[in-house]
Tab-separated table of C-alpha atoms and ligand atoms in Angstrom:
chain	number	residue	atom	x	y	z
A	89	MET	CA	119.839	64.992	64.597
A	90	SER	CA	123.090	66.857	65.272
A	91	THR	CA	125.168	66.146	68.327
A	92	ALA	CA	127.725	67.971	70.471
A	93	LYS	CA	130.996	66.321	71.447
A	94	LEU	CA	132.645	66.682	74.816
A	95	ILE	CA	136.161	65.520	75.615
A	96	LEU	CA	136.743	64.902	79.314
A	97	ASP	CA	139.940	63.329	80.609
A	98	GLY	CA	140.778	62.348	77.038
A	99	LYS	CA	137.504	60.455	76.550
A	100	GLU	CA	134.950	61.603	73.977
A	101	TYR	CA	131.207	61.757	74.651
A	102	GLU	CA	128.331	62.723	72.392
A	103	PHE	CA	125.199	64.578	73.427
A	104	PRO	CA	122.039	65.343	71.450
A	105	VAL	CA	121.436	68.897	70.283
A	106	VAL	CA	117.907	70.272	70.663
A	107	VAL	CA	116.723	73.082	68.379
A	108	GLY	CA	113.720	75.232	69.318
A	109	SER	CA	111.107	76.549	66.896
A	110	GLU	CA	112.972	79.882	66.663
A	111	GLY	CA	116.292	78.164	66.035
A	112	GLU	CA	117.624	78.343	69.600
A	113	VAL	CA	120.203	75.626	70.145
A	114	GLY	CA	120.602	73.644	73.347
A	115	ILE	CA	122.888	70.762	74.228
A	116	ASP	CA	120.864	68.109	76.036
A	117	ILE	CA	123.100	67.025	78.892
A	118	ALA	CA	120.449	65.021	80.788
A	119	LYS	CA	122.723	61.943	80.656
A	120	LEU	CA	125.952	63.861	81.369
A	121	ARG	CA	126.422	62.728	84.953
A	122	ASP	CA	125.399	59.141	84.225
A	123	VAL	CA	127.972	58.728	81.486
A	124	THR	CA	130.820	61.003	82.619
A	125	GLY	CA	130.346	61.404	86.392
A	126	ALA	CA	130.629	65.196	85.902
A	127	ILE	CA	128.014	67.935	86.126
A	128	THR	CA	127.842	71.397	84.545
A	129	LEU	CA	128.503	74.498	86.617
A	130	ASP	CA	126.601	77.643	85.617
A	131	GLU	CA	126.161	80.007	88.546
A	132	GLY	CA	123.223	82.360	87.980
A	133	TYR	CA	122.012	79.995	85.194
A	134	GLY	CA	123.079	82.359	82.400
A	135	ASN	CA	123.643	79.395	80.052
A	136	THR	CA	121.183	76.871	81.386
A	137	GLY	CA	117.886	75.979	79.759
A	138	SER	CA	115.725	74.688	82.607
A	139	CYS	CA	112.781	73.506	80.502
A	140	ARG	CA	111.211	73.341	77.054
A	141	SER	CA	108.410	75.874	76.877
A	142	ALA	CA	105.858	76.946	74.265
A	143	ILE	CA	104.697	80.080	76.086
A	144	THR	CA	107.016	83.063	75.603
A	145	PHE	CA	109.805	83.739	73.139
A	146	ILE	CA	112.472	86.366	73.806
A	147	ASP	CA	115.365	87.298	71.548
A	148	GLY	CA	117.339	89.623	73.770
A	149	ASP	CA	119.777	90.697	71.083
A	150	ARG	CA	117.025	91.820	68.749
A	151	GLY	CA	114.647	93.137	71.428
A	152	ILE	CA	111.892	90.634	70.554
A	153	LEU	CA	109.199	89.498	72.985
A	154	ARG	CA	106.265	87.316	71.931
A	155	TYR	CA	103.557	85.563	73.920
A	156	ARG	CA	102.464	82.330	72.187
A	157	GLY	CA	103.888	83.761	68.950
A	158	TYR	CA	102.126	87.135	69.121
A	159	PRO	CA	104.450	90.192	69.220
A	160	ILE	CA	104.164	92.195	72.431
A	161	GLU	CA	103.660	95.378	70.393
A	162	GLU	CA	100.510	93.935	68.744
A	163	LEU	CA	99.096	92.613	71.993
A	164	ALA	CA	99.791	95.950	73.700
A	165	ARG	CA	98.000	97.792	70.911
A	166	HIS	CA	94.943	95.572	70.422
A	167	ALA	CA	94.322	93.179	73.318
A	168	THR	CA	92.980	93.453	76.834
A	169	PHE	CA	94.818	91.938	79.779
A	170	VAL	CA	92.043	89.402	80.282
A	171	GLU	CA	92.493	88.116	76.704
A	172	VAL	CA	96.254	87.936	77.169
A	173	ALA	CA	95.790	85.979	80.392
A	174	TYR	CA	93.644	83.432	78.530
A	175	LEU	CA	96.175	83.284	75.694
A	176	LEU	CA	99.071	82.587	78.034
A	177	ILE	CA	97.290	79.984	80.124
A	178	TYR	CA	95.342	78.106	77.430
A	179	GLY	CA	97.626	78.701	74.431
A	180	LYS	CA	95.131	80.454	72.108
A	181	LEU	CA	93.344	83.767	71.856
A	182	PRO	CA	89.801	83.219	73.115
A	183	ASN	CA	86.939	83.414	70.616
A	184	ALA	CA	83.920	85.588	71.500
A	185	THR	CA	82.118	82.818	73.443
A	186	GLU	CA	85.253	81.768	75.322
A	187	LEU	CA	86.086	85.369	76.174
A	188	ALA	CA	82.584	86.099	77.476
A	189	ARG	CA	82.701	82.968	79.636
A	190	TRP	CA	86.244	83.786	80.858
A	191	ARG	CA	85.217	87.336	81.825
A	192	GLU	CA	82.169	86.029	83.640
A	193	GLN	CA	84.228	83.434	85.539
A	194	LEU	CA	86.729	86.087	86.581
A	195	ALA	CA	83.970	88.448	87.720
A	196	THR	CA	81.959	85.879	89.669
A	197	ASN	CA	85.032	84.540	91.478
A	198	SER	CA	86.378	87.943	92.503
A	199	LEU	CA	84.889	87.938	95.994
A	200	ILE	CA	87.157	86.506	98.698
A	201	HIS	CA	85.863	84.462	101.610
A	202	GLU	CA	84.585	86.910	104.230
A	203	SER	CA	86.717	85.233	106.898
A	204	MET	CA	89.859	86.359	105.044
A	205	LYS	CA	89.080	89.927	106.083
A	206	HIS	CA	90.272	88.982	109.578
A	207	PHE	CA	93.734	88.283	108.209
A	208	PHE	CA	93.874	91.787	106.772
A	209	GLU	CA	92.600	93.265	110.004
A	210	GLY	CA	95.372	91.424	111.861
A	211	CYS	CA	98.111	92.857	109.638
A	212	SER	CA	100.062	95.911	110.651
A	213	HIS	CA	99.122	98.938	108.543
A	214	VAL	CA	102.836	99.541	107.908
A	215	ALA	CA	103.306	96.070	106.390
A	216	HIS	CA	104.597	96.214	102.822
A	217	PRO	CA	101.719	95.300	100.471
A	218	MET	CA	103.936	92.588	98.900
A	219	ALA	CA	104.224	90.888	102.300
A	220	VAL	CA	100.450	91.060	102.653
A	221	LEU	CA	99.734	89.880	99.094
A	222	SER	CA	102.075	86.879	99.260
A	223	SER	CA	100.635	85.839	102.632
A	224	MET	CA	97.055	86.232	101.451
A	225	VAL	CA	97.683	84.243	98.291
A	226	THR	CA	99.061	81.423	100.460
A	227	MET	CA	95.967	81.733	102.648
A	228	LEU	CA	93.722	81.120	99.641
A	229	SER	CA	94.765	77.493	100.037
A	230	ALA	CA	93.041	77.527	103.424
A	231	CYS	CA	89.734	78.396	101.726
A	232	HIS	CA	90.320	76.194	98.673
A	233	PRO	CA	92.362	73.260	99.957
A	234	HIS	CA	91.798	70.909	97.025
A	235	GLU	CA	93.845	70.751	93.880
A	236	GLU	CA	91.298	71.514	91.144
A	237	PRO	CA	91.336	73.329	87.784
A	238	GLU	CA	89.015	76.039	89.200
A	239	ASN	CA	91.921	77.276	91.333
A	240	ILE	CA	93.409	78.951	88.261
A	241	VAL	CA	90.403	81.200	87.765
A	242	ARG	CA	89.987	81.678	91.517
A	243	LEU	CA	93.534	82.936	91.843
A	244	LEU	CA	93.330	85.305	88.874
A	245	ALA	CA	89.943	86.597	89.977
A	246	LYS	CA	90.758	87.089	93.658
A	247	ALA	CA	94.282	88.502	93.350
A	248	PRO	CA	93.095	92.055	92.477
A	249	THR	CA	90.753	91.951	95.489
A	250	LEU	CA	93.616	90.858	97.754
A	251	ALA	CA	95.913	93.520	96.286
A	252	ALA	CA	93.313	96.270	96.657
A	253	PHE	CA	92.497	95.198	100.237
A	254	SER	CA	96.203	95.297	101.121
A	255	TYR	CA	96.331	98.852	99.765
A	256	LYS	CA	93.200	99.946	101.638
A	257	LYS	CA	94.619	98.444	104.816
A	258	SER	CA	97.884	100.383	104.385
A	259	VAL	CA	96.075	103.713	103.987
A	260	GLY	CA	93.488	102.983	106.670
A	261	GLN	CA	90.479	103.169	104.362
A	262	PRO	CA	87.506	100.780	104.341
A	263	PHE	CA	87.723	97.786	102.011
A	264	VAL	CA	85.811	98.131	98.751
A	265	TYR	CA	84.166	94.906	97.573
A	266	PRO	CA	84.530	93.725	93.978
A	267	ARG	CA	81.819	94.546	91.446
A	268	THR	CA	80.806	92.023	88.797
A	269	ASP	CA	79.404	94.687	86.443
A	270	LEU	CA	82.875	96.120	85.830
A	271	SER	CA	85.721	94.772	83.697
A	272	TYR	CA	88.721	93.133	85.396
A	273	THR	CA	90.812	96.317	85.314
A	274	GLU	CA	87.931	98.713	86.048
A	275	ASN	CA	86.974	96.612	89.038
A	276	PHE	CA	90.522	96.752	90.369
A	277	LEU	CA	90.707	100.533	89.970
A	278	ASN	CA	87.340	100.872	91.674
A	279	MET	CA	88.469	98.722	94.619
A	280	LEU	CA	91.631	100.852	94.906
A	281	PHE	CA	90.261	104.324	94.555
A	282	SER	CA	86.575	104.482	95.427
A	283	LEU	CA	85.439	105.615	98.860
A	284	PRO	CA	82.103	105.292	100.654
A	285	THR	CA	81.935	109.091	100.788
A	286	GLY	CA	80.947	109.508	97.162
A	287	PRO	CA	80.757	108.043	93.675
A	288	TYR	CA	83.934	107.229	91.785
A	289	GLU	CA	84.070	107.508	88.024
A	290	ILE	CA	86.827	105.324	86.560
A	291	PRO	CA	88.867	107.473	84.166
A	292	LYS	CA	89.222	105.737	80.766
A	293	VAL	CA	92.883	106.743	80.587
A	294	LEU	CA	93.611	104.897	83.854
A	295	ASP	CA	91.869	101.768	82.613
A	296	GLN	CA	93.798	101.846	79.336
A	297	ALA	CA	97.119	102.462	81.089
A	298	LEU	CA	96.479	99.640	83.536
A	299	ASN	CA	95.632	97.213	80.728
A	300	LEU	CA	98.829	98.156	78.941
A	301	LEU	CA	101.017	97.804	82.033
A	302	LEU	CA	99.537	94.442	82.969
A	303	ILE	CA	99.922	93.094	79.415
A	304	LEU	CA	103.566	94.163	79.263
A	305	HIS	CA	104.298	92.378	82.536
A	306	ALA	CA	102.243	89.252	81.827
A	307	ASP	CA	105.109	86.846	81.123
A	308	HIS	CA	108.849	86.875	80.583
A	309	GLU	CA	109.865	83.213	80.348
A	310	GLN	CA	112.359	81.792	82.851
A	311	ASN	CA	113.187	84.850	84.988
A	312	CYS	CA	113.870	84.663	88.739
A	313	SER	CA	110.241	84.537	89.939
A	314	THR	CA	109.025	82.263	87.135
A	315	SER	CA	111.878	79.845	87.727
A	316	THR	CA	110.877	79.948	91.394
A	317	VAL	CA	107.310	79.091	90.418
A	318	ARG	CA	108.476	76.144	88.300
A	319	MET	CA	110.855	75.023	91.040
A	320	VAL	CA	108.358	75.242	93.896
A	321	GLY	CA	105.550	73.821	91.736
A	322	SER	CA	107.736	70.834	90.839
A	323	GLY	CA	107.420	69.672	94.444
A	324	HIS	CA	103.623	69.492	93.867
A	325	VAL	CA	102.677	72.009	96.552
A	326	SER	CA	99.350	73.818	95.888
A	327	LEU	CA	99.005	76.404	93.104
A	328	PHE	CA	98.393	79.129	95.707
A	329	ALA	CA	101.560	78.325	97.699
A	330	THR	CA	103.518	78.068	94.450
A	331	ILE	CA	102.428	81.490	93.235
A	332	ALA	CA	103.007	83.015	96.677
A	333	ALA	CA	106.632	81.862	96.352
A	334	GLY	CA	106.803	83.580	92.958
A	335	ILE	CA	105.420	86.792	94.480
A	336	CYS	CA	108.134	86.723	97.152
A	337	ALA	CA	110.821	86.151	94.518
A	338	LEU	CA	109.512	89.081	92.487
A	339	TRP	CA	109.775	91.434	95.458
A	340	GLY	CA	113.585	91.700	95.284
A	341	PRO	CA	115.064	95.037	94.129
A	342	ARG	CA	117.004	93.366	91.324
A	343	HIS	CA	113.763	91.877	89.981
A	344	GLY	CA	110.229	93.322	90.215
A	345	GLY	CA	111.085	95.408	93.268
A	346	ALA	CA	113.170	97.577	90.941
A	347	ASN	CA	110.101	99.625	89.923
A	348	GLN	CA	109.750	100.963	93.467
A	349	GLU	CA	113.522	101.500	93.662
A	350	VAL	CA	113.532	103.497	90.408
A	351	ILE	CA	111.120	106.067	91.794
A	352	GLU	CA	112.953	106.220	95.111
A	353	MET	CA	116.195	106.793	93.183
A	354	LEU	CA	114.620	109.536	91.044
A	355	GLU	CA	113.221	111.178	94.188
A	356	LEU	CA	116.666	111.053	95.758
A	357	ILE	CA	118.177	112.719	92.685
A	358	ALA	CA	115.417	115.378	92.714
A	359	ARG	CA	116.064	116.111	96.405
A	360	ASP	CA	119.745	116.407	95.556
A	361	GLY	CA	119.025	119.255	93.120
A	362	GLY	CA	118.479	117.042	90.057
A	363	ASN	CA	122.187	116.303	89.654
A	364	TYR	CA	121.714	113.045	87.705
A	365	ARG	CA	125.315	113.012	86.411
A	366	LYS	CA	126.514	112.508	89.970
A	367	TYR	CA	124.452	109.318	90.200
A	368	VAL	CA	125.610	108.040	86.819
A	369	ASP	CA	129.177	108.461	88.113
A	370	LEU	CA	128.298	106.763	91.381
A	371	ALA	CA	126.817	103.778	89.514
A	372	LYS	CA	130.084	103.461	87.558
A	373	GLU	CA	132.213	103.539	90.670
A	374	LYS	CA	133.296	100.026	91.613
A	375	GLY	CA	132.541	99.351	95.249
A	376	SER	CA	129.946	102.134	95.599
A	377	GLY	CA	127.240	99.487	95.785
A	378	PHE	CA	124.981	101.868	93.836
A	379	ARG	CA	123.320	100.788	90.595
A	380	LEU	CA	121.102	102.754	88.279
A	381	MET	CA	117.820	101.084	89.067
A	382	GLY	CA	115.757	100.257	86.004
A	383	PHE	CA	118.885	99.708	83.917
A	384	GLY	CA	120.331	96.436	82.680
A	385	HIS	CA	118.878	93.056	81.951
A	386	ARG	CA	120.189	89.518	81.846
A	387	VAL	CA	118.558	88.828	78.498
A	388	TYR	CA	118.026	92.146	76.677
A	389	LYS	CA	121.313	93.440	75.314
A	390	ASN	CA	119.988	95.921	72.777
A	391	PHE	CA	116.727	97.301	74.097
A	392	ASP	CA	113.835	96.102	76.203
A	393	PRO	CA	110.765	96.276	73.910
A	394	ARG	CA	108.541	96.807	76.955
A	395	ALA	CA	110.552	99.875	78.025
A	396	LYS	CA	110.233	101.305	74.518
A	397	ILE	CA	106.424	101.025	74.663
A	398	LEU	CA	106.306	102.427	78.189
A	399	LYS	CA	108.484	105.436	77.442
A	400	LYS	CA	105.953	106.537	74.816
A	401	ALA	CA	103.027	105.653	77.060
A	402	ALA	CA	104.476	107.680	79.958
A	403	ASP	CA	104.360	110.850	77.866
A	404	ALA	CA	100.832	110.122	76.619
A	405	VAL	CA	99.364	109.140	80.007
A	406	LEU	CA	100.845	112.114	81.836
A	407	GLU	CA	99.548	114.457	79.167
A	408	LYS	CA	96.041	112.960	79.239
A	409	LEU	CA	95.966	113.150	83.021
A	410	GLY	CA	97.384	116.650	82.989
A	411	VAL	CA	100.187	115.575	85.303
A	412	GLU	CA	103.565	117.263	85.194
A	413	ASP	CA	106.107	115.119	86.952
A	414	PRO	CA	109.632	116.482	87.368
A	415	LEU	CA	110.803	112.889	87.849
A	416	LEU	CA	109.975	112.137	84.184
A	417	GLU	CA	112.430	114.830	83.111
A	418	ILE	CA	115.120	113.436	85.414
A	419	ALA	CA	114.441	109.912	84.096
A	420	LYS	CA	114.835	111.056	80.492
A	421	ASN	CA	118.057	112.910	81.264
A	422	LEU	CA	119.416	109.923	83.154
A	423	GLU	CA	118.606	107.643	80.241
A	424	LYS	CA	120.258	110.003	77.753
A	425	VAL	CA	123.453	110.372	79.757
A	426	ALA	CA	123.682	106.678	80.549
A	427	LEU	CA	123.144	105.657	76.926
A	428	GLU	CA	126.004	107.890	75.769
A	429	ASP	CA	128.386	106.729	78.461
A	430	GLU	CA	131.083	104.168	77.600
A	431	PHE	CA	130.473	102.205	80.852
A	432	PHE	CA	126.819	101.564	79.971
A	433	ILE	CA	127.461	101.035	76.255
A	434	GLU	CA	130.207	98.461	76.908
A	435	ARG	CA	128.030	96.520	79.336
A	436	LYS	CA	124.932	96.869	77.164
A	437	LEU	CA	122.913	98.443	79.956
A	438	TYR	CA	119.613	99.846	78.670
A	439	PRO	CA	116.472	100.979	80.463
A	440	ASN	CA	114.316	97.980	81.327
A	441	VAL	CA	110.561	97.644	81.906
A	442	ASP	CA	110.827	99.037	85.418
A	443	PHE	CA	112.371	102.318	84.340
A	444	TYR	CA	109.240	104.056	83.061
A	445	SER	CA	106.462	101.967	84.612
A	446	GLY	CA	106.799	103.711	87.985
A	447	ILE	CA	106.320	107.147	86.431
A	448	ILE	CA	103.013	105.956	84.951
A	449	TYR	CA	101.870	104.307	88.187
A	450	ARG	CA	102.682	107.537	90.044
A	451	ALA	CA	100.671	109.607	87.600
A	452	MET	CA	97.795	107.156	88.050
A	453	GLY	CA	97.840	107.879	91.790
A	454	ILE	CA	99.203	104.482	92.794
A	455	PRO	CA	101.523	104.756	95.794
A	456	THR	CA	105.156	103.700	95.381
A	457	ASN	CA	104.983	100.696	97.704
A	458	MET	CA	102.181	99.236	95.522
A	459	PHE	CA	104.278	99.211	92.313
A	460	THR	CA	105.627	95.687	92.769
A	461	VAL	CA	102.130	94.491	93.618
A	462	MET	CA	101.036	95.855	90.234
A	463	PHE	CA	103.862	93.894	88.611
A	464	ALA	CA	102.716	90.755	90.458
A	465	LEU	CA	99.125	91.194	89.221
A	466	GLY	CA	100.420	91.472	85.681
A	467	ARG	CA	102.759	88.485	85.995
A	468	LEU	CA	100.075	86.228	87.454
A	469	PRO	CA	98.895	84.657	84.152
A	470	GLY	CA	102.521	84.067	83.163
A	471	TRP	CA	103.308	82.248	86.399
A	472	ILE	CA	100.100	80.233	86.154
A	473	SER	CA	100.774	79.240	82.542
A	474	GLN	CA	104.351	78.209	83.338
A	475	TRP	CA	103.169	76.197	86.349
A	476	LYS	CA	100.449	74.539	84.251
A	477	GLU	CA	102.792	73.726	81.403
A	478	ALA	CA	105.242	72.075	83.802
A	479	ARG	CA	102.482	70.134	85.587
A	480	ASP	CA	100.719	69.010	82.403
A	481	GLY	CA	104.087	68.005	80.940
A	482	GLY	CA	104.867	65.832	83.968
A	483	ALA	CA	108.002	67.804	84.935
A	484	ARG	CA	110.371	66.067	87.367
A	485	ILE	CA	111.079	67.666	90.718
A	486	SER	CA	113.663	70.460	90.261
A	487	ARG	CA	116.800	69.436	92.032
A	488	PRO	CA	120.063	71.007	90.827
A	489	ARG	CA	123.434	69.729	91.972
A	490	GLN	CA	126.453	71.631	93.245
A	491	ILE	CA	130.216	71.613	93.347
A	492	TYR	CA	131.073	71.279	97.001
A	493	ILE	CA	133.969	73.562	98.047
A	494	GLY	CA	133.785	73.152	101.841
A	495	GLU	CA	135.924	71.192	104.303
A	496	THR	CA	136.635	67.559	103.605
A	497	GLN	CA	135.824	65.068	106.363
A	498	ARG	CA	137.232	65.972	109.799
A	499	PRO	CA	136.638	64.646	113.321
A	500	TYR	CA	134.220	66.346	115.743
A	501	VAL	CA	135.982	68.728	118.180
A	502	PRO	CA	134.788	68.634	121.820
A	503	LEU	CA	133.794	72.066	123.217
A	504	ALA	CA	136.748	72.315	125.627
A	505	GLU	CA	139.252	71.839	122.799
A	506	ARG	CA	137.816	74.483	120.445
A	507	ALA	CA	139.768	77.670	119.723
B	778	LIG	N1	123.833	100.074	87.075
B	778	LIG	C1	125.186	100.070	87.005
B	778	LIG	N2	125.905	98.994	86.629
B	778	LIG	C2	125.243	97.892	86.309
B	778	LIG	C3	123.824	97.821	86.345
B	778	LIG	C4	123.129	98.978	86.745
B	778	LIG	N3	121.788	98.975	86.810
B	778	LIG	N4	123.429	96.595	85.966
B	778	LIG	C5	124.533	95.898	85.697
B	778	LIG	N5	125.635	96.670	85.906
B	778	LIG	C6	127.049	96.306	85.650
B	778	LIG	C7	127.551	95.348	86.722
B	778	LIG	O1	128.163	96.054	87.783
B	778	LIG	C8	128.537	94.531	85.927
B	778	LIG	O2	129.712	95.294	85.744
B	778	LIG	P1	131.161	94.564	85.724
B	778	LIG	O3	131.124	93.619	84.559
B	778	LIG	O4	132.138	95.681	85.563
B	778	LIG	O5	131.282	93.850	87.045
B	778	LIG	C9	127.877	94.380	84.559
B	778	LIG	O6	127.065	95.553	84.432
B	778	LIG	C10	127.026	93.119	84.406
B	778	LIG	O7	126.077	93.095	85.469
B	778	LIG	P2	125.524	91.769	86.162
B	778	LIG	O8	125.074	92.109	87.536
B	778	LIG	O9	126.528	90.669	86.008
B	778	LIG	O10	124.295	91.448	85.217
B	778	LIG	P3	123.139	90.417	85.523
B	778	LIG	O11	122.649	89.913	84.228
B	778	LIG	O12	123.583	89.410	86.529
B	778	LIG	O13	122.009	91.325	86.263
B	778	LIG	C11	120.241	92.866	86.570
B	778	LIG	C12	120.912	91.861	85.614
B	778	LIG	C13	118.920	93.309	85.977
B	778	LIG	C14	119.973	92.182	87.930
B	778	LIG	C15	121.184	94.098	86.775
B	778	LIG	O14	121.401	94.746	85.539
B	778	LIG	C16	120.649	95.091	87.809
B	778	LIG	O15	120.893	94.925	89.012
B	778	LIG	N6	119.884	96.146	87.353
B	778	LIG	C17	119.257	97.079	88.283
B	778	LIG	C18	117.995	96.461	88.870
B	778	LIG	C19	116.855	96.398	87.862
B	778	LIG	O16	116.551	97.371	87.173
B	778	LIG	N7	116.173	95.239	87.804
B	778	LIG	C20	115.006	95.035	86.941
B	778	LIG	C21	115.255	94.060	85.837
B	778	LIG	S1	113.980	94.054	84.562
B	778	LIG	C22	112.520	93.555	85.323
B	778	LIG	C23	112.605	92.268	86.057
B	778	LIG	O17	113.271	91.318	85.653
B	778	LIG	O18	111.951	92.180	87.090
């Protein structure tokens, strides 16, 4: 086993080096504080491995993403989201019997407790669907208070119902109950788009696009929301509360909330006469506070393989649906200009998964404020698998340290003497 040497205050220490199955190297500093009294400082965790994981492999420099060893391109081409969910959570592709059972479990658990409808009725119709979804996922623990393996399937099965109800609430339409005769994705589309006024035929192209989008979002190793899930889960709170925390973390505009922001940015550019160069310049201007949403990634420094798949899919889906979206043209122009610009090249800023996903969701008729909810539905199996891996592996409670930079000890000042 190789080791890494550290010299601190003239004293030499040795630490074990851990090598992953894809050759990633990590210095195991678990004993660092015990033996040296020092800690590491890595704000934003850019150089910190928080766990050992066998779920997802990313090589950001080469644009590689694999779930349990399977390339994302192959899964996107051949698998369904339900299969991918099983793969992530249980570590293997299901055989025919396992898949049939898994589908049946997901279908039969899709109904939520009728009393939960009152929570939806109590919500304001202007509430963001992410606020509603995260709250409702927490509330599942009220209906299923015990820690049991069935909670995994309950959560996966009920989340589309909760998401669709939050949408129906926001548009003031009656809730549509889940149907067990439909597939996972068909059922979700039916709950979103069907109305009591007439039959709804689920377009095949929508079902295929949804499967693709959910698969591409299904896991992404230790990103902000997944790290949140592992962190919150390490305190042994319920699965539902843990995943609700992940949903909240995802909501941020620098994370999953970026898909909504991309469309809002493209709409802004369209309203401004389509002058995308102006916004590229604004993003480059230090202090403008403006970023090109859907660009940049902490890990991908060459290309985001998910964005590559989605760019192609956007063209295909829009064509099949007969939708002409001027925002797609603006997005392509923006990408072209940004990719030729020194500022973006130097900083290795490429379109990420959120850049083209919104265009597809829009074409599918999904409203902008539901985009991050769609991301959350896709990420669900990833969060669950990461939570399960940590739990099954007996992970310690997550408790980082800090370098304190505040005041040193000082005496209390009585009110009358304060400046
Ligand atoms: N537009 C303009 N400049 C940017 C952008 C952008 N989208 N992203 C990064 N930069 C600049 C940043 O100003 C900095 O410049 P400088 O070195 O001169 O100060 C440099 O690039 C490095 O940026 P950073 O903020 O240190 O990078 P990070 O790894 O901490 O952040 C990120 C990654 C994704 C949060 C960031 O690129 C960003 O805010 N992008 C826009 C939001 C977005 O699309 N998020 C979705 C990410 S993919 C899906 C997901 O994870 O949910």
